[in-house]
Amino acid sequence: MGMTKVMPLPANQTSISGTLSTTNIIMANWSKAMWENVLNRAIRMLASRPFGSHFFSAIATVSGN
């Protein structure tokens, strides 16, 4: 099998990751599906104008409950 070469991200590309914590009782009780829905809407907004021309791709993942 061939070897996969992993290349570093070019300087003009950025990978961002993080953790979101909330003390809002309503948001704190949202299901994983609800958070996935919110993040999918955020990705669609990044893909649309005026942001779309600045993003090649965006990925969001939800982990936890």
MMTF fields as JSON, N, C-alpha, C and O atoms, coordinates in Angstrom:
{
  "mmtfVersion": "1.0.0",
  "mmtfProducer": "UNKNOWN",
  "numBonds": 259,
  "numAtoms": 260,
  "numGroups": 65,
  "numChains": 1,
  "numModels": 1,
  "chainsPerModel": [1],
  "groupsPerChain": [65],
  "chainIdList": ["A"],
  "bondAtomList": [4, 2, 8, 6, 12, 10, 16, 14, 20, 18, 24, 22, 28, 26, 32, 30, 36, 34, 40, 38, 44, 42, 48, 46, 52, 50, 56, 54, 60, 58, 64, 62, 68, 66, 72, 70, 76, 74, 80, 78, 84, 82, 88, 86, 92, 90, 96, 94, 100, 98, 104, 102, 108, 106, 112, 110, 116, 114, 120, 118, 124, 122, 128, 126, 132, 130, 136, 134, 140, 138, 144, 142, 148, 146, 152, 150, 156, 154, 160, 158, 164, 162, 168, 166, 172, 170, 176, 174, 180, 178, 184, 182, 188, 186, 192, 190, 196, 194, 200, 198, 204, 202, 208, 206, 212, 210, 216, 214, 220, 218, 224, 222, 228, 226, 232, 230, 236, 234, 240, 238, 244, 242, 248, 246, 252, 250, 256, 254],
  "bondOrderList": [1, 1, 1, 1, 1, 1, 1, 1, 1, 1, 1, 1, 1, 1, 1, 1, 1, 1, 1, 1, 1, 1, 1, 1, 1, 1, 1, 1, 1, 1, 1, 1, 1, 1, 1, 1, 1, 1, 1, 1, 1, 1, 1, 1, 1, 1, 1, 1, 1, 1, 1, 1, 1, 1, 1, 1, 1, 1, 1, 1, 1, 1, 1, 1],
  "groupList": [{"groupName": "MET", "atomNameList": ["N", "CA", "C", "O"], "elementList": ["N", "C", "C", "O"], "formalChargeList": [0, 0, 0, 0], "bondAtomList": [1, 0, 2, 1, 3, 2], "bondOrderList": [1, 1, 2], "singleLetterCode": "M", "chemCompType": "L-PEPTIDE LINKING"}, {"groupName": "GLY", "atomNameList": ["N", "CA", "C", "O"], "elementList": ["N", "C", "C", "O"], "formalChargeList": [0, 0, 0, 0], "bondAtomList": [1, 0, 2, 1, 3, 2], "bondOrderList": [1, 1, 2], "singleLetterCode": "G", "chemCompType": "PEPTIDE LINKING"}, {"groupName": "THR", "atomNameList": ["N", "CA", "C", "O"], "elementList": ["N", "C", "C", "O"], "formalChargeList": [0, 0, 0, 0], "bondAtomList": [1, 0, 2, 1, 3, 2], "bondOrderList": [1, 1, 2], "singleLetterCode": "T", "chemCompType": "L-PEPTIDE LINKING"}, {"groupName": "LYS", "atomNameList": ["N", "CA", "C", "O"], "elementList": ["N", "C", "C", "O"], "formalChargeList": [0, 0, 0, 0], "bondAtomList": [1, 0, 2, 1, 3, 2], "bondOrderList": [1, 1, 2], "singleLetterCode": "K", "chemCompType": "L-PEPTIDE LINKING"}, {"groupName": "VAL", "atomNameList": ["N", "CA", "C", "O"], "elementList": ["N", "C", "C", "O"], "formalChargeList": [0, 0, 0, 0], "bondAtomList": [1, 0, 2, 1, 3, 2], "bondOrderList": [1, 1, 2], "singleLetterCode": "V", "chemCompType": "L-PEPTIDE LINKING"}, {"groupName": "PRO", "atomNameList": ["N", "CA", "C", "O"], "elementList": ["N", "C", "C", "O"], "formalChargeList": [0, 0, 0, 0], "bondAtomList": [1, 0, 2, 1, 3, 2], "bondOrderList": [1, 1, 2], "singleLetterCode": "P", "chemCompType": "L-PEPTIDE LINKING"}, {"groupName": "LEU", "atomNameList": ["N", "CA", "C", "O"], "elementList": ["N", "C", "C", "O"], "formalChargeList": [0, 0, 0, 0], "bondAtomList": [1, 0, 2, 1, 3, 2], "bondOrderList": [1, 1, 2], "singleLetterCode": "L", "chemCompType": "L-PEPTIDE LINKING"}, {"groupName": "ALA", "atomNameList": ["N", "CA", "C", "O"], "elementList": ["N", "C", "C", "O"], "formalChargeList": [0, 0, 0, 0], "bondAtomList": [1, 0, 2, 1, 3, 2], "bondOrderList": [1, 1, 2], "singleLetterCode": "A", "chemCompType": "L-PEPTIDE LINKING"}, {"groupName": "ASN", "atomNameList": ["N", "CA", "C", "O"], "elementList": ["N", "C", "C", "O"], "formalChargeList": [0, 0, 0, 0], "bondAtomList": [1, 0, 2, 1, 3, 2], "bondOrderList": [1, 1, 2], "singleLetterCode": "N", "chemCompType": "L-PEPTIDE LINKING"}, {"groupName": "GLN", "atomNameList": ["N", "CA", "C", "O"], "elementList": ["N", "C", "C", "O"], "formalChargeList": [0, 0, 0, 0], "bondAtomList": [1, 0, 2, 1, 3, 2], "bondOrderList": [1, 1, 2], "singleLetterCode": "Q", "chemCompType": "L-PEPTIDE LINKING"}, {"groupName": "SER", "atomNameList": ["N", "CA", "C", "O"], "elementList": ["N", "C", "C", "O"], "formalChargeList": [0, 0, 0, 0], "bondAtomList": [1, 0, 2, 1, 3, 2], "bondOrderList": [1, 1, 2], "singleLetterCode": "S", "chemCompType": "L-PEPTIDE LINKING"}, {"groupName": "ILE", "atomNameList": ["N", "CA", "C", "O"], "elementList": ["N", "C", "C", "O"], "formalChargeList": [0, 0, 0, 0], "bondAtomList": [1, 0, 2, 1, 3, 2], "bondOrderList": [1, 1, 2], "singleLetterCode": "I", "chemCompType": "L-PEPTIDE LINKING"}, {"groupName": "TRP", "atomNameList": ["N", "CA", "C", "O"], "elementList": ["N", "C", "C", "O"], "formalChargeList": [0, 0, 0, 0], "bondAtomList": [1, 0, 2, 1, 3, 2], "bondOrderList": [1, 1, 2], "singleLetterCode": "W", "chemCompType": "L-PEPTIDE LINKING"}, {"groupName": "GLU", "atomNameList": ["N", "CA", "C", "O"], "elementList": ["N", "C", "C", "O"], "formalChargeList": [0, 0, 0, 0], "bondAtomList": [1, 0, 2, 1, 3, 2], "bondOrderList": [1, 1, 2], "singleLetterCode": "E", "chemCompType": "L-PEPTIDE LINKING"}, {"groupName": "ARG", "atomNameList": ["N", "CA", "C", "O"], "elementList": ["N", "C", "C", "O"], "formalChargeList": [0, 0, 0, 0], "bondAtomList": [1, 0, 2, 1, 3, 2], "bondOrderList": [1, 1, 2], "singleLetterCode": "R", "chemCompType": "L-PEPTIDE LINKING"}, {"groupName": "PHE", "atomNameList": ["N", "CA", "C", "O"], "elementList": ["N", "C", "C", "O"], "formalChargeList": [0, 0, 0, 0], "bondAtomList": [1, 0, 2, 1, 3, 2], "bondOrderList": [1, 1, 2], "singleLetterCode": "F", "chemCompType": "L-PEPTIDE LINKING"}, {"groupName": "HIS", "atomNameList": ["N", "CA", "C", "O"], "elementList": ["N", "C", "C", "O"], "formalChargeList": [0, 0, 0, 0], "bondAtomList": [1, 0, 2, 1, 3, 2], "bondOrderList": [1, 1, 2], "singleLetterCode": "H", "chemCompType": "L-PEPTIDE LINKING"}],
  "groupTypeList": [0, 1, 0, 2, 3, 4, 0, 5, 6, 5, 7, 8, 9, 2, 10, 11, 10, 1, 2, 6, 10, 2, 2, 8, 11, 11, 0, 7, 8, 12, 10, 3, 7, 0, 12, 13, 8, 4, 6, 8, 14, 7, 11, 14, 0, 6, 7, 10, 14, 5, 15, 1, 10, 16, 15, 15, 10, 7, 11, 7, 2, 4, 10, 1, 8],
  "groupIdList": [1, 2, 3, 4, 5, 6, 7, 8, 9, 10, 11, 12, 13, 14, 15, 16, 17, 18, 19, 20, 21, 22, 23, 24, 25, 26, 27, 28, 29, 30, 31, 32, 33, 34, 35, 36, 37, 38, 39, 40, 41, 42, 43, 44, 45, 46, 47, 48, 49, 50, 51, 52, 53, 54, 55, 56, 57, 58, 59, 60, 61, 62, 63, 64, 65],
  "secStructList": [7, 7, 7, 7, 7, 7, 7, 7, 7, 7, 6, 6, 7, 7, 7, 7, 7, 7, 7, 7, 7, 7, 7, 7, 2, 2, 2, 2, 6, 7, 7, 2, 2, 2, 2, 2, 2, 2, 2, 2, 2, 2, 2, 2, 2, 2, 2, 1, 6, 6, 6, 4, 4, 4, 7, 1, 7, 7, 7, 7, 7, 7, 7, 7, 7],
  "xCoordList": [0.83, 0.0, 0.875, 1.968, 0.374, 1.124, 1.106, 0.196, 2.111, 2.198, 1.473, 1.566, 0.762, 0.103, 1.001, 1.406, 1.31, 2.169, 1.286, 0.437, 1.475, 0.709, 1.497, 2.659, 0.852, 1.498, 0.97, -0.203, 1.814, 1.333, 0.385, 0.459, -0.493, -1.397, -0.596, 0.276, -0.883, -0.213, -0.555, -1.562, 0.287, 0.097, -1.238, -1.755, -1.802, -3.061, -4.277, -5.405, -4.073, -5.171, -5.047, -3.945, -6.184, -6.193, -7.131, -8.215, -6.709, -7.562, -7.903, -7.012, -9.188, -9.639, -10.426, -11.295, -10.132, -10.911, -11.116, -10.392, -12.1, -12.345, -13.462, -14.009, -13.779, -14.823, -15.792, -15.383, -17.059, -18.093, -18.745, -19.237, -18.745, -19.426, -20.503, -20.303, -21.632, -22.703, -23.336, -23.44, -23.754, -24.496, -25.969, -26.764, -26.328, -27.725, -28.473, -28.16, -29.453, -30.153, -30.826, -30.877, -31.339, -32.01, -30.987, -31.157, -29.924, -28.904, -28.154, -27.751, -27.965, -27.238, -27.969, -27.352, -29.253, -30.048, -30.38, -31.16, -29.798, -30.028, -29.443, -28.426, -30.098, -29.616, -28.436, -28.18, -27.733, -26.637, -27.164, -26.497, -28.355, -28.955, -29.205, -29.023, -29.62, -29.864, -28.562, -28.525, -27.488, -26.192, -25.679, -25.106, -25.881, -25.48, -26.231, -25.65, -27.511, -28.315, -27.759, -27.625, -27.44, -26.893, -25.564, -25.347, -24.678, -23.38, -23.508, -22.746, -24.452, -24.675, -25.16, -24.777, -26.0, -26.426, -25.235, -25.128, -24.339, -23.144, -22.272, -21.739, -22.124, -21.337, -21.981, -21.288, -23.306, -23.995, -23.784, -23.623, -23.783, -23.541, -22.118, -21.904, -21.144, -19.771, -19.642, -18.82, -20.445, -20.384, -21.123, -20.921, -21.969, -22.754, -22.033, -21.035, -22.554, -21.983, -22.212, -23.236, -21.373, -20.107, -18.925, -17.794, -19.178, -18.081, -17.603, -16.441, -18.46, -18.184, -16.891, -16.214, -16.534, -15.318, -14.054, -12.961, -14.187, -13.029, -12.867, -11.922, -13.785, -13.727, -13.707, -14.593, -12.695, -12.645, -13.516, -14.236, -13.444, -14.282, -14.389, -13.564, -15.42, -15.613, -16.23, -17.109, -15.777, -16.28, -16.542, -15.727, -17.67, -17.99, -18.407, -19.151, -17.932, -18.321, -18.812, -18.356, -19.734, -20.281, -19.967, -20.248, -19.392, -19.151, -19.822, -20.157, -20.009, -20.664, -22.065, -22.366, -22.919, -24.278, -25.109, -26.274],
  "yCoordList": [-1.175, 0.0, 1.24, 1.249, 2.292, 3.537, 4.304, 4.167, 5.094, 5.935, 7.249, 7.795, 7.747, 9.037, 10.081, 9.951, 11.109, 12.171, 13.282, 13.813, 13.63, 14.694, 15.981, 16.062, 16.98, 18.27, 19.274, 19.215, 20.19, 21.23, 22.177, 22.319, 22.816, 23.789, 24.987, 25.48, 25.464, 26.676, 27.857, 27.833, 28.875, 30.035, 30.735, 31.388, 30.606, 31.296, 30.453, 30.83, 29.333, 28.499, 28.324, 28.283, 28.223, 28.128, 27.027, 26.852, 26.298, 25.314, 25.845, 26.205, 25.892, 26.419, 25.337, 24.699, 25.131, 24.195, 24.812, 25.723, 24.31, 24.884, 24.177, 23.178, 24.715, 24.182, 25.301, 26.426, 24.992, 25.959, 25.507, 24.383, 26.381, 26.101, 27.159, 28.323, 26.758, 27.717, 27.48, 26.346, 28.566, 28.469, 28.784, 28.8, 29.035, 29.275, 27.954, 26.991, 27.902, 26.646, 26.039, 24.816, 26.881, 26.361, 25.734, 24.595, 26.475, 25.951, 24.777, 23.862, 24.787, 23.709, 22.378, 21.318, 22.426, 21.2, 20.826, 19.903, 21.533, 21.176, 19.791, 19.402, 19.074, 17.755, 17.901, 18.98, 16.807, 16.789, 17.158, 17.876, 16.673, 16.976, 18.475, 19.022, 19.137, 20.578, 21.33, 22.253, 20.94, 21.583, 21.323, 22.216, 20.111, 19.812, 20.706, 21.183, 20.939, 21.813, 23.239, 23.863, 23.747, 25.101, 25.217, 26.185, 24.241, 24.29, 24.116, 24.72, 23.306, 23.17, 24.483, 24.831, 25.219, 26.544, 27.496, 28.286, 27.424, 28.274, 27.953, 28.862, 26.674, 26.284, 26.814, 27.313, 26.709, 27.24, 28.748, 29.262, 29.457, 30.901, 31.203, 32.158, 30.394, 30.596, 30.352, 30.981, 29.447, 29.119, 30.138, 30.181, 30.949, 31.907, 33.249, 33.477, 34.105, 35.452, 36.21, 35.958, 37.099, 37.504, 36.636, 36.887, 35.619, 34.812, 33.725, 33.325, 33.247, 32.072, 32.123, 31.104, 33.292, 33.376, 33.241, 33.084, 33.299, 33.217, 31.837, 31.614, 30.912, 29.586, 28.513, 28.459, 27.662, 26.508, 25.4, 24.722, 25.223, 24.234, 24.575, 25.3, 24.034, 24.182, 22.891, 22.318, 22.443, 21.22, 21.512, 22.147, 21.053, 21.197, 19.836, 19.106, 19.503, 18.244, 18.521, 19.452, 17.707, 17.805, 16.503, 15.422, 16.605, 15.402, 15.58, 16.697, 14.519, 14.588, 14.023, 13.185, 14.484, 13.937, 14.215, 13.822],
  "zCoordList": [0.0, 0.0, 0.0, 0.568, -0.652, -0.721, 0.584, 1.402, 0.751, 1.942, 1.664, 0.565, 2.647, 2.532, 3.159, 4.314, 2.402, 2.905, 3.457, 2.741, 4.702, 5.339, 5.203, 5.601, 4.637, 4.427, 5.448, 5.816, 5.909, 6.815, 6.081, 4.86, 6.826, 6.222, 5.736, 6.452, 4.518, 4.043, 4.959, 5.666, 4.937, 5.809, 5.582, 6.488, 4.376, 4.097, 4.484, 4.167, 5.157, 5.631, 7.136, 7.683, 7.789, 9.241, 9.686, 9.131, 10.678, 11.318, 12.704, 13.474, 13.019, 14.303, 15.022, 14.428, 16.277, 17.081, 18.454, 18.855, 19.158, 20.47, 21.202, 20.737, 22.344, 23.2, 23.527, 23.812, 23.485, 23.84, 25.133, 25.231, 26.119, 27.386, 27.576, 27.232, 28.118, 28.356, 29.719, 30.188, 30.337, 31.59, 31.358, 32.298, 30.093, 29.745, 29.879, 29.18, 30.764, 31.073, 29.845, 29.706, 28.958, 27.756, 26.814, 26.38, 26.497, 25.59, 26.203, 25.485, 27.502, 28.175, 28.051, 28.156, 27.833, 27.717, 26.277, 26.042, 25.314, 23.915, 23.641, 24.216, 22.765, 22.355, 21.395, 20.861, 21.19, 20.216, 18.832, 18.087, 18.483, 17.176, 17.016, 15.928, 18.089, 18.024, 17.775, 16.962, 18.472, 18.257, 16.838, 16.214, 16.33, 14.954, 13.982, 13.007, 14.23, 13.384, 13.398, 12.345, 14.571, 14.691, 13.945, 13.216, 14.119, 13.449, 11.945, 11.191, 11.494, 10.054, 9.454, 8.337, 10.185, 9.709, 9.639, 8.701, 10.627, 10.609, 9.399, 8.762, 9.08, 7.901, 6.631, 5.745, 6.532, 5.349, 5.231, 4.124, 6.35, 6.32, 5.849, 5.103, 6.279, 5.826, 4.326, 3.66, 3.802, 2.377, 1.511, 0.297, 2.122, 1.347, 1.28, 1.963, 0.46, 0.354, 1.639, 2.273, 2.079, 1.459, 1.878, 1.463, 2.694, 3.226, 2.272, 2.335, 1.405, 0.584, -0.199, -0.338, -0.717, -1.525, -0.675, -1.22, 0.634, 1.521, 2.166, 2.923, 1.868, 2.478, 1.405, 0.552, 1.452, 0.559, 1.126, 0.392, 2.438, 3.099, 4.578, 5.133, 5.193, 6.635, 7.147, 6.503, 8.286, 8.902, 10.372, 11.041, 10.865, 12.285, 12.82, 12.166, 13.992, 14.624, 16.037, 16.702, 16.473, 17.823, 18.536, 18.02, 19.708, 20.5, 21.853, 22.245, 22.537, 23.838, 23.766, 22.916, 24.662, 24.788, 23.584, 23.533]
}
